[in-house]
Coordinates of N, CA, C and O in Angstrom, one line a residue:
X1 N -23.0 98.3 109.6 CA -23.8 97.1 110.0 C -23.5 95.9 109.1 O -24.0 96.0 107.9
X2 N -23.1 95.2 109.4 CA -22.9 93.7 108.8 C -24.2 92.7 108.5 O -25.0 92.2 109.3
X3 N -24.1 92.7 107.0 CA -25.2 91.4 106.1 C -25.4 90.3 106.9 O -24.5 89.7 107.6
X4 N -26.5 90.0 106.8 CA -27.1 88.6 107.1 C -26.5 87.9 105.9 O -26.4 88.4 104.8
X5 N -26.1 86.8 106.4 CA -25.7 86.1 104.9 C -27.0 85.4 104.4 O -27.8 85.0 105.3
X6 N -27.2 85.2 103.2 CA -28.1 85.1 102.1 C -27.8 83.4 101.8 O -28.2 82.8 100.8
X7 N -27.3 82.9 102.7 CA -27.5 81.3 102.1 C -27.0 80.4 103.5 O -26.2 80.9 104.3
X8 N -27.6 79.2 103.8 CA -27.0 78.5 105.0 C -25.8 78.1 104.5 O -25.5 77.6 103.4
X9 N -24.9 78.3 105.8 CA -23.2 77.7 105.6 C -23.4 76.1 105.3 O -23.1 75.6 104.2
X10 N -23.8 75.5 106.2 CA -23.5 74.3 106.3 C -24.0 73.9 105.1 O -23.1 73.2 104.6
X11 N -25.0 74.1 104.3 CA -25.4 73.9 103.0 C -24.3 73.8 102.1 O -23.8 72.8 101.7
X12 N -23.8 75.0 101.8 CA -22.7 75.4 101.0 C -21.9 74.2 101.2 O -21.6 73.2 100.5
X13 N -21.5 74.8 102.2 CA -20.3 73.7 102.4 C -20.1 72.3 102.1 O -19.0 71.8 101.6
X14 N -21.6 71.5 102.4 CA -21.6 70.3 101.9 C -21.7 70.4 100.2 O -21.5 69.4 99.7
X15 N -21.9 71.4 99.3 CA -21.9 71.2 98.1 C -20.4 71.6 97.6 O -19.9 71.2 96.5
X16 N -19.8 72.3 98.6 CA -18.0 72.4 98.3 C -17.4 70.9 99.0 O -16.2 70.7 98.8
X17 N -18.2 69.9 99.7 CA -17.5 69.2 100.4 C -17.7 68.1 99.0 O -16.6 67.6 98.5
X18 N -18.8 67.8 98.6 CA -19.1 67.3 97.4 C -18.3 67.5 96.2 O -17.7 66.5 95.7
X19 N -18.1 68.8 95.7 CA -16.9 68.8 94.7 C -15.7 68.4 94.5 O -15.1 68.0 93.5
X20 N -15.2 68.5 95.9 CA -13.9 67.8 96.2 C -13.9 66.4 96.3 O -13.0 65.6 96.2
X21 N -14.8 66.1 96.5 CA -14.9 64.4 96.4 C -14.7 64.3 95.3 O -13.7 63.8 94.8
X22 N -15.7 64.7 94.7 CA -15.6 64.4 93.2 C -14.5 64.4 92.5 O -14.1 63.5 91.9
X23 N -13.8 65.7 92.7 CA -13.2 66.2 91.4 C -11.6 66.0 92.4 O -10.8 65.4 91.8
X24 N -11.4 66.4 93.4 CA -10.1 66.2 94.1 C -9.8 67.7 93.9 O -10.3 68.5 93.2
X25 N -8.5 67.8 95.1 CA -8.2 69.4 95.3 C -7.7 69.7 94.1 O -8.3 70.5 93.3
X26 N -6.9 69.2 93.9 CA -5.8 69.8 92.5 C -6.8 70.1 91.6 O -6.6 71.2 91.1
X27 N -7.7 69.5 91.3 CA -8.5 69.5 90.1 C -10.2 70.3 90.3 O -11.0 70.1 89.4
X28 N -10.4 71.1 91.4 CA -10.8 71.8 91.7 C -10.7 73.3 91.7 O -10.0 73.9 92.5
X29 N -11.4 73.8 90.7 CA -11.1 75.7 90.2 C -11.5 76.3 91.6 O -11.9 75.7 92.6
X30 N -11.2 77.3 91.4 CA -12.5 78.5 91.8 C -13.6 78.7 91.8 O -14.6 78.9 92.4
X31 N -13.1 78.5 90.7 CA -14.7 78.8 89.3 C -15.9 77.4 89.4 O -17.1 77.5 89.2
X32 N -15.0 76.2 89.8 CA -15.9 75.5 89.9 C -16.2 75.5 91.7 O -17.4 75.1 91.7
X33 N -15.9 75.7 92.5 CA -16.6 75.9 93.4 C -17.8 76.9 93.5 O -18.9 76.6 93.9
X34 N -17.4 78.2 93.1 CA -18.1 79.2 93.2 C -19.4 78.9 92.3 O -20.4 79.0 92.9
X35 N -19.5 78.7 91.1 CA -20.5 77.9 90.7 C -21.3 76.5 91.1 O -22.3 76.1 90.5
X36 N -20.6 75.8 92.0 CA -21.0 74.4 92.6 C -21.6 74.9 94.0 O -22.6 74.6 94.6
X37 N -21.1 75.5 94.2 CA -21.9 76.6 96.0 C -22.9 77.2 95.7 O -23.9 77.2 96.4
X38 N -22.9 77.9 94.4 CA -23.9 78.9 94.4 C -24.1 80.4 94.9 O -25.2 81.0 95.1
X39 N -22.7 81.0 95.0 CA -22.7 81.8 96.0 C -21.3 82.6 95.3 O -20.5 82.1 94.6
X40 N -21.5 83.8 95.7 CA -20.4 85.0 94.9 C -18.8 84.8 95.8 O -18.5 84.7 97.0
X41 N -17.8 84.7 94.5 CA -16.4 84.4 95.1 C -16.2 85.3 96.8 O -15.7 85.0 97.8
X42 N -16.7 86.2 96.5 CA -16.2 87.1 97.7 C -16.8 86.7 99.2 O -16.4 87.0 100.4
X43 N -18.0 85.9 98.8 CA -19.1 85.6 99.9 C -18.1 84.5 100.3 O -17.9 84.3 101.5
X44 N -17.4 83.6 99.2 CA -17.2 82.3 99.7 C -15.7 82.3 101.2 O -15.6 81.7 102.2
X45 N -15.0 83.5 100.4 CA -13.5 84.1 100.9 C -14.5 84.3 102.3 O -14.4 83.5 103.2
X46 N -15.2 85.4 102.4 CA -15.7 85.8 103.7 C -16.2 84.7 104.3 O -16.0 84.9 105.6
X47 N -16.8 83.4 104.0 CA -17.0 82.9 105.1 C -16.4 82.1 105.5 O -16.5 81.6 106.6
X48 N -15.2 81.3 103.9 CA -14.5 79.9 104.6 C -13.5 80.3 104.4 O -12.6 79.7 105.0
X49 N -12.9 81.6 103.4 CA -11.0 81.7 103.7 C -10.9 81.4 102.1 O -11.7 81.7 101.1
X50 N -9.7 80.9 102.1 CA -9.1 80.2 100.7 C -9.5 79.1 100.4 O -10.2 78.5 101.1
X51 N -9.1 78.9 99.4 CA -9.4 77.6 98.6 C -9.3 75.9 99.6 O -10.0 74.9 99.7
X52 N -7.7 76.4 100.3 CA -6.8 75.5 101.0 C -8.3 75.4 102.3 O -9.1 74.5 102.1
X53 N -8.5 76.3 103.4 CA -9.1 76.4 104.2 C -10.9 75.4 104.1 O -11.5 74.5 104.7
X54 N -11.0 76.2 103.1 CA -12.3 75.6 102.8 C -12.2 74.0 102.5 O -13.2 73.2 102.8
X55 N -11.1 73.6 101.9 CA -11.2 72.0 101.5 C -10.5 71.7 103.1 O -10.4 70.4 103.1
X56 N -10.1 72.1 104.1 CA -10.1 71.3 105.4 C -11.5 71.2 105.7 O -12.3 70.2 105.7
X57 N -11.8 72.8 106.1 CA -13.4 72.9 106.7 C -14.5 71.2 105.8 O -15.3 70.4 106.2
X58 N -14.1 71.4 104.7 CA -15.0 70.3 103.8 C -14.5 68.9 104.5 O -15.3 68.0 104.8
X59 N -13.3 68.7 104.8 CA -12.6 67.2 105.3 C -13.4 67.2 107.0 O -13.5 66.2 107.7
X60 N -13.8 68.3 107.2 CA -13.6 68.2 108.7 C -15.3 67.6 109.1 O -15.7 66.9 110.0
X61 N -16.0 68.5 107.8 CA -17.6 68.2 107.4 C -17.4 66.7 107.5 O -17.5 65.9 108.4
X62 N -17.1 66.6 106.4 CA -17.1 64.6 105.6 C -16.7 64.0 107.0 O -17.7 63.6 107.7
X63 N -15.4 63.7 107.5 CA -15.3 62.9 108.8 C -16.1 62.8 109.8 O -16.1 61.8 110.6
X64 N -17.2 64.3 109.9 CA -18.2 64.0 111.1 C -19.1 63.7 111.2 O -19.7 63.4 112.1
X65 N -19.5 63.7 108.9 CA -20.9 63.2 109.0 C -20.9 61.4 108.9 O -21.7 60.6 109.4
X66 N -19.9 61.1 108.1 CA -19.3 60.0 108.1 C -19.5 59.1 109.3 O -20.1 58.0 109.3
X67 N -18.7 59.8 110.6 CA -19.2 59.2 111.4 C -20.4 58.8 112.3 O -20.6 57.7 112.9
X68 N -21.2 60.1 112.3 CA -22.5 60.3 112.7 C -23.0 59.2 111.9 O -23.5 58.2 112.4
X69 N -22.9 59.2 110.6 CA -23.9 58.6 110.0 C -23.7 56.8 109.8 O -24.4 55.9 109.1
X70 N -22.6 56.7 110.4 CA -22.1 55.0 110.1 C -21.5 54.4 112.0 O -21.6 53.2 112.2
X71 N -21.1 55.2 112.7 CA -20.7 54.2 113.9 C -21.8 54.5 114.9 O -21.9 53.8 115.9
X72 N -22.6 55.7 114.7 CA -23.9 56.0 115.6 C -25.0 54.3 115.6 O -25.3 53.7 116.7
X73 N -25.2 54.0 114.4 CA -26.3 53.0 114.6 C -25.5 51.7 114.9 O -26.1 50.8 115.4
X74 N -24.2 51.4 114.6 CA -23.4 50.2 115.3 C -23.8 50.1 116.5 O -23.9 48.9 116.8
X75 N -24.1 50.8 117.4 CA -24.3 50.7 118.9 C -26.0 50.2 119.1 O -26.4 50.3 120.3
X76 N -26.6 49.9 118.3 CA -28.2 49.0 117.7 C -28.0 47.8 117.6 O -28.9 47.0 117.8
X77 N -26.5 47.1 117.0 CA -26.7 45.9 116.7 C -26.1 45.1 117.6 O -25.0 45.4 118.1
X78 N -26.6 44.3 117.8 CA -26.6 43.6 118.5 C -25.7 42.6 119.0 O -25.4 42.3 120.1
X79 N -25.1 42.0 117.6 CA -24.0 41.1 117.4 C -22.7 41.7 116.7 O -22.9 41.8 115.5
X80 N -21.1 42.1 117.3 CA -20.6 42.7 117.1 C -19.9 42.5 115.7 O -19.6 43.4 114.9
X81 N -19.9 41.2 115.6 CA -19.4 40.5 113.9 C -20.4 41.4 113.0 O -20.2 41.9 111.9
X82 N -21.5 41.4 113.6 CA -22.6 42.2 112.2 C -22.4 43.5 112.2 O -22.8 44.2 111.2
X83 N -21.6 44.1 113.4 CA -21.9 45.7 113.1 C -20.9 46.3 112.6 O -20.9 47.4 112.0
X84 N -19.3 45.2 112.8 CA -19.0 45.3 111.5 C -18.6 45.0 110.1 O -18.0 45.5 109.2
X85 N -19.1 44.1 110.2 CA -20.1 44.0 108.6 C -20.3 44.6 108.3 O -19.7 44.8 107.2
X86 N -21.5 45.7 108.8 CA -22.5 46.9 108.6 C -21.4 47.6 108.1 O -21.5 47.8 106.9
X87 N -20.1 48.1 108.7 CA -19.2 49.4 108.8 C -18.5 48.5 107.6 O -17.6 49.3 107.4
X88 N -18.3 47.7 106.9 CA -17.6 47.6 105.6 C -18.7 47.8 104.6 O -18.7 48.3 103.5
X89 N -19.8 47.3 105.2 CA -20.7 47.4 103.6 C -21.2 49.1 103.6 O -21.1 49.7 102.5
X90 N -21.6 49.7 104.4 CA -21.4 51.1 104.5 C -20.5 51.9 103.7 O -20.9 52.9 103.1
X91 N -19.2 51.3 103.7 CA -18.1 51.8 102.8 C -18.4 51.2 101.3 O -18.5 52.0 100.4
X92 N -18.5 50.6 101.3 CA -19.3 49.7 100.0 C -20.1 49.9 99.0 O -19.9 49.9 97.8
X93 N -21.1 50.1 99.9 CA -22.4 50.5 99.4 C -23.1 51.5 99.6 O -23.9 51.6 100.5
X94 N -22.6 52.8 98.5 CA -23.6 54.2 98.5 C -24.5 54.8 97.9 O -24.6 54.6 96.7
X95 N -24.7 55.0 98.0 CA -26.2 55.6 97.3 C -25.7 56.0 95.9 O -24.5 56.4 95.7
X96 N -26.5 56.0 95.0 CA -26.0 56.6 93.6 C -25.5 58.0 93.5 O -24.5 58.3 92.9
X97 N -26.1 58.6 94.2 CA -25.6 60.2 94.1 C -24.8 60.7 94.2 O -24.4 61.6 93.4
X98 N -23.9 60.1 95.7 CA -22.7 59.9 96.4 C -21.6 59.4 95.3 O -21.5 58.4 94.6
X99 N -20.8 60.9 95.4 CA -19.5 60.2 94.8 C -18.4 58.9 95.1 O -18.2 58.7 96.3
X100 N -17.8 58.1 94.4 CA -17.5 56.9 94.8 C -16.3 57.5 95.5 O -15.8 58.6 95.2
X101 N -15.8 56.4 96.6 CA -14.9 56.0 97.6 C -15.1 56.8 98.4 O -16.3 57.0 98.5
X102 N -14.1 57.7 99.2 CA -14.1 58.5 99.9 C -13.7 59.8 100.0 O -12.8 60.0 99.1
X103 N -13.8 60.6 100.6 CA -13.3 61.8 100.4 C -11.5 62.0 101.5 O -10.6 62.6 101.0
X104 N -11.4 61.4 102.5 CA -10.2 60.8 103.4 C -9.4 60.1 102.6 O -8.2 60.3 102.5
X105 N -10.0 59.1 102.0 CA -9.2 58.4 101.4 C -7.9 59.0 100.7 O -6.7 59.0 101.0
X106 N -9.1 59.8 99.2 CA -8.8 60.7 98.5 C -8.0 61.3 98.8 O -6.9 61.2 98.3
X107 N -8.2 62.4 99.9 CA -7.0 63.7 100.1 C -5.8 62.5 101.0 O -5.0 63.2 101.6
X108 N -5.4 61.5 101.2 CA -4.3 60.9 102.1 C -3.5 60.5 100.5 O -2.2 60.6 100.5
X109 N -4.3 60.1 99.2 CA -3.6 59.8 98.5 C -2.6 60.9 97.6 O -1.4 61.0 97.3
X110 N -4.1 61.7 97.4 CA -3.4 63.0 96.4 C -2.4 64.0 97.3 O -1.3 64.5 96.9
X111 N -3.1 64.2 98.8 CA -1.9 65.4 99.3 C -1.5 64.9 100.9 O -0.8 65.7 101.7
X112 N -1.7 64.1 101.1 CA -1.0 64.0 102.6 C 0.5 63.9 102.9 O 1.0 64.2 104.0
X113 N 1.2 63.4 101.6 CA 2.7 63.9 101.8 C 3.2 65.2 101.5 O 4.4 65.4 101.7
X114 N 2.3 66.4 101.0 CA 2.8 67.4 100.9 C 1.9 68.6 101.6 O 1.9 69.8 101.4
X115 N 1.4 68.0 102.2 CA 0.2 69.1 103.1 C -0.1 68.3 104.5 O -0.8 67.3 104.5
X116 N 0.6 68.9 105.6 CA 0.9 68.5 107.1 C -0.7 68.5 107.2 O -1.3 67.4 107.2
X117 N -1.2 69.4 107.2 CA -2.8 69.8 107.8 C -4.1 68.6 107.2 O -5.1 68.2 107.7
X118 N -3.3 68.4 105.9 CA -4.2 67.3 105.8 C -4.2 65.8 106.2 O -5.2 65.1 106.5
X119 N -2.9 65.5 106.0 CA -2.1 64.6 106.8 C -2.9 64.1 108.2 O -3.5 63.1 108.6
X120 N -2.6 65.2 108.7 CA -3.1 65.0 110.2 C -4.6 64.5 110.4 O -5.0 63.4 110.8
X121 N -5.3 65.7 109.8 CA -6.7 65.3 109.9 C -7.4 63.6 109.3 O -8.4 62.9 109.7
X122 N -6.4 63.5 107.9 CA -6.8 62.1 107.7 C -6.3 61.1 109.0 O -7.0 60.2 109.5
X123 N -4.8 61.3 109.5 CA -4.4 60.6 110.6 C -5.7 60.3 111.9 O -6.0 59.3 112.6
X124 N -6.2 61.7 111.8 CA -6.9 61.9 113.3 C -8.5 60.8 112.7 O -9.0 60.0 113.5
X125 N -9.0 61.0 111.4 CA -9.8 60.1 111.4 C -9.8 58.9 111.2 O -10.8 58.3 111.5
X126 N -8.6 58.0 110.7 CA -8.2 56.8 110.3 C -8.0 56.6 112.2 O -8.4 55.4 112.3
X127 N -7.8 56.8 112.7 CA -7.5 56.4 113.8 C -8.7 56.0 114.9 O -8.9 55.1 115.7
X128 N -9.5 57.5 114.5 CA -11.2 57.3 115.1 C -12.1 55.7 114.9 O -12.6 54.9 115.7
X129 N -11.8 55.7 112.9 CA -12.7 54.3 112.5 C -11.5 53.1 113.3 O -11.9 52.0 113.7
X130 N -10.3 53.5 113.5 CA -9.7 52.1 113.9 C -9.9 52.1 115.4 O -9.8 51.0 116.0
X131 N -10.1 53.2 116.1 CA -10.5 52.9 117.9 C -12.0 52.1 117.7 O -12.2 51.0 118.4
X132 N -13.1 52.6 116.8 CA -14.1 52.3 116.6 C -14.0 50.3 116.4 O -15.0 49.5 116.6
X133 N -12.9 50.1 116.0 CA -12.9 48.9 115.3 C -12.4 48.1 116.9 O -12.9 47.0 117.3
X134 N -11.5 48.9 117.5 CA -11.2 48.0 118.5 C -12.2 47.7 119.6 O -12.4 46.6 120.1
X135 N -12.6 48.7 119.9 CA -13.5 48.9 120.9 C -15.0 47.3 120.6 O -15.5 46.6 121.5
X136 N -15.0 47.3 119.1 CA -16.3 46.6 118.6 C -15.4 44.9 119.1 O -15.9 44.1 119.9
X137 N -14.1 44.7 118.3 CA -13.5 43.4 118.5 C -12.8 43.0 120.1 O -12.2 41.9 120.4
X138 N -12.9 44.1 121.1 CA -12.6 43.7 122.2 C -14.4 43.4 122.8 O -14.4 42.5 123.6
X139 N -15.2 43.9 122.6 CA -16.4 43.7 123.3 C -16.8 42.3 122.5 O -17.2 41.5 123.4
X140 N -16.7 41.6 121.2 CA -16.4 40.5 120.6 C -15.7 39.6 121.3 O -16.3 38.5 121.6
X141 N -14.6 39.9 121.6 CA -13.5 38.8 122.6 C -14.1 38.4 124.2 O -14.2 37.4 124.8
X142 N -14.3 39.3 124.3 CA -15.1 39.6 126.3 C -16.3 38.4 125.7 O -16.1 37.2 125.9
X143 N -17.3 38.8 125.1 CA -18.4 37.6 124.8 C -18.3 36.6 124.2 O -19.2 35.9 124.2
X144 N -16.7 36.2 123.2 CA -16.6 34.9 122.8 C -17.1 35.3 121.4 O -16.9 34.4 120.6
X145 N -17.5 36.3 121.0 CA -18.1 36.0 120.0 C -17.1 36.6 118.5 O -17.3 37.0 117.3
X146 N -16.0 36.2 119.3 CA -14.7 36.9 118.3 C -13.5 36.5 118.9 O -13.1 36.8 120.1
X147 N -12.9 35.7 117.9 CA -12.0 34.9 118.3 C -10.7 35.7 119.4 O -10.8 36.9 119.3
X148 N -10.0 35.4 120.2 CA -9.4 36.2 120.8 C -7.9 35.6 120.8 O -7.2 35.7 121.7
X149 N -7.5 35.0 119.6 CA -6.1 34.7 118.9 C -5.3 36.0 118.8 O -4.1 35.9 119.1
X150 N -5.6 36.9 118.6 CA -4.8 38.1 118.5 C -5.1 39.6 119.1 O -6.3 39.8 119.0
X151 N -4.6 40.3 119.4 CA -4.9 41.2 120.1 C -5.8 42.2 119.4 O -5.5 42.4 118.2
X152 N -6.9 43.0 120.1 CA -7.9 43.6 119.7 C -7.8 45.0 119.1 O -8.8 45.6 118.8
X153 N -6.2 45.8 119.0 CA -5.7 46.3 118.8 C -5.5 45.9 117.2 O -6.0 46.5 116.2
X154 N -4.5 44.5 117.2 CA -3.8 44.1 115.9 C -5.2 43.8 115.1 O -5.4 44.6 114.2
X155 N -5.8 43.2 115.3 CA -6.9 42.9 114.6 C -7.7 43.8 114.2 O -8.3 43.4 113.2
X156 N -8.1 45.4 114.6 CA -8.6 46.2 114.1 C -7.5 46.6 113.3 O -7.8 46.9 112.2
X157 N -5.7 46.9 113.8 CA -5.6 47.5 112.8 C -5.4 46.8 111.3 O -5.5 47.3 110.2
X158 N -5.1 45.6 111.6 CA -5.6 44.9 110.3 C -6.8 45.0 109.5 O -6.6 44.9 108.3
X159 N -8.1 45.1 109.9 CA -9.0 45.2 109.4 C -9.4 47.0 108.9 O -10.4 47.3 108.1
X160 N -8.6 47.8 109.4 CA -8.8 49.3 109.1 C -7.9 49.1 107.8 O -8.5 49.7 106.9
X161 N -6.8 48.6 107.4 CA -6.3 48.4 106.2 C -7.3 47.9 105.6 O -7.8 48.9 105.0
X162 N -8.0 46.7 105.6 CA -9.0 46.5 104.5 C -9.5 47.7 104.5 O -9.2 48.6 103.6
X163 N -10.3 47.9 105.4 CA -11.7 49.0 105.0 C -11.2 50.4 104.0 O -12.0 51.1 103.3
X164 N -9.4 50.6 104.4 CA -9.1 51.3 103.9 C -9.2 50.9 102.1 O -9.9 51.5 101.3
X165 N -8.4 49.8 101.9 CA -8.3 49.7 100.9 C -9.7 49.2 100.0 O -9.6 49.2 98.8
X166 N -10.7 48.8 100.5 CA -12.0 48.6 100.4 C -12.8 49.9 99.9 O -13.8 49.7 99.2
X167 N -12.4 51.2 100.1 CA -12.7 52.5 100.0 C -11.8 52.5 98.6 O -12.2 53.2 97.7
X168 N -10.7 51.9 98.5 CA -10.0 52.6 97.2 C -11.0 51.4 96.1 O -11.9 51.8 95.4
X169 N -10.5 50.5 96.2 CA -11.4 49.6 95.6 C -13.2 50.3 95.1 O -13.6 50.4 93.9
X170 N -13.6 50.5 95.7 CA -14.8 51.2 95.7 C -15.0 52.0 94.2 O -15.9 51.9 93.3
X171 N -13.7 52.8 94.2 CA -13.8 53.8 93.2 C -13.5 53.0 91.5 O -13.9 53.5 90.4
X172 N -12.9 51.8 91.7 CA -12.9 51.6 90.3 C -13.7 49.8 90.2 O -13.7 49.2 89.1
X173 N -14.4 49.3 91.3 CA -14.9 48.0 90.9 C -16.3 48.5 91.6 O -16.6 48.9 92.7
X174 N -17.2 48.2 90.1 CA -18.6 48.3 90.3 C -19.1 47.0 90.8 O -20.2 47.2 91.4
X175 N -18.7 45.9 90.9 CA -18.9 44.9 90.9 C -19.5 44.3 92.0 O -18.9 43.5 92.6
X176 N -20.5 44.5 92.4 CA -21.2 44.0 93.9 C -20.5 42.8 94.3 O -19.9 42.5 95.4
X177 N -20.7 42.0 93.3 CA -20.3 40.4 94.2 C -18.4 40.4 94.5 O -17.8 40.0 95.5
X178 N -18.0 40.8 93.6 CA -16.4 41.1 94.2 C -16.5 41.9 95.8 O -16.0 41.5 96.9
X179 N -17.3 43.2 95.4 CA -16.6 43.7 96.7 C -17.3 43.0 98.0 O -16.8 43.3 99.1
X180 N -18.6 42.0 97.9 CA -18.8 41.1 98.7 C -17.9 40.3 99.2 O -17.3 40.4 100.3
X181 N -17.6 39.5 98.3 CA -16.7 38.5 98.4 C -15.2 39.2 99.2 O -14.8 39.0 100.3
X182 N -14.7 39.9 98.5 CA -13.7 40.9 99.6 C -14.3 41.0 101.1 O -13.8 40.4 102.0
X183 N -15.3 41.7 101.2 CA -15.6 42.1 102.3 C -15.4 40.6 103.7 O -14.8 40.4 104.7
X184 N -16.7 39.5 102.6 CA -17.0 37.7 103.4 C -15.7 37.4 104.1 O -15.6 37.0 105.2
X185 N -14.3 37.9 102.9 CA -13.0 36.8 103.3 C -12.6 38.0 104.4 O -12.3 37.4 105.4
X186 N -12.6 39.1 104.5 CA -11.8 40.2 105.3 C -12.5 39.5 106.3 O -11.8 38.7 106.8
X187 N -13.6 39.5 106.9 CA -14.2 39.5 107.7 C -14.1 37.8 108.8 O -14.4 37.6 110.0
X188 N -13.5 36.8 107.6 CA -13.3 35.3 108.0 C -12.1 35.8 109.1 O -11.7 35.1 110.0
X189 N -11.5 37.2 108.9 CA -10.3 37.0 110.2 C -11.1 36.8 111.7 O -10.6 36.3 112.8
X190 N -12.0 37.1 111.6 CA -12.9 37.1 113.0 C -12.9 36.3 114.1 O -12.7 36.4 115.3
X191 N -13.3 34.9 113.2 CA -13.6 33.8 113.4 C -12.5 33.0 113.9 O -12.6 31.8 114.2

């Protein structure tokens, strides 16, 4: 007869999705997961796999809550210039607890040229925030309320570069008013 398991997954998981932010794959033990989870090496193997597996399953967490939790309420505001706004200062501005930049960001820099699987999955999300971007600057153009000089395509993916690099930025300038000021001028493409 097979154990009830003794701890919620999705729990777990967000505290392995957490370490990896933090610390990055390469630089993530065992030992520190299995101690950052809370939960016995063998429990961790039985429910997410290897090391490799578990840090997708963790990428796959981060992109969904990411998104739940940042392009869900864009569809509240009202004026499409502000919602994204909203979606750079989001990237911007996190709560203290939260490790800085991103966790996408991160695995595209440290392993996406040598790891297809992760590659992709950053592909498959960098692509989501830039449909998200288009979809916002064509409903902008249709109302006038966004210049329609360039195609709503080019323009988001211009602006998914910032946000991207706005995410790296993140990690080493504490600086509020810089990363404002980045954000004010990114955002003058609009107009």
């Amino acid at each position: 007869m097979a154990r009830s398991k003794e701890f919620d997954v999705d729990d777990v998981l967000g505290k392995a999705m957490d370490i990896f932010w933090r610390q990055g794959y390469e630089n993530t033990s065992m030992q520190d997961l299995v101690a950052g989870m809370g939960i016995h090496k063998r429990s961790m193997y039985d429910t997410f796999g290897d090391k490799h597996t578990l840090y997708l399953k963790a990428m796959d967490r981060y992109a969904k809550s990411f998104a739940a939790r940042t392009y869900g309420p864009l569809e509240a505001v009202p004026s499409v210039k502000e919602a994204v706004r909203r979606l750079f200062e989001a990237v911007a501005y996190r709560a203290e607890h939260e490790p800085k930049g991103c966790l996408l960001v991160n695995s595209a820099v440290e392993l996406s040229l040598s790891d297809p699987e992760v590659a992709d999955r950053v592909n498959d999300a960098f692509s989501g925030t830039e449909k998200v971007l288009e979809q916002l600057i064509a409903k902008g153009q249709a109302s006038g309320e966004i210049t329609a000089g360039l195609p709503a395509a080019a323009l988001a993916a211009c602006l998914h570069n910032a946000l991207v690099g706005l995410r790296v930025m993140v990690k080493t300038a504490p600086d509020k008013e810089k990363l404002q000021a980045v954000i004010d001028t990114t955002l003058a493409i609009l107009d």
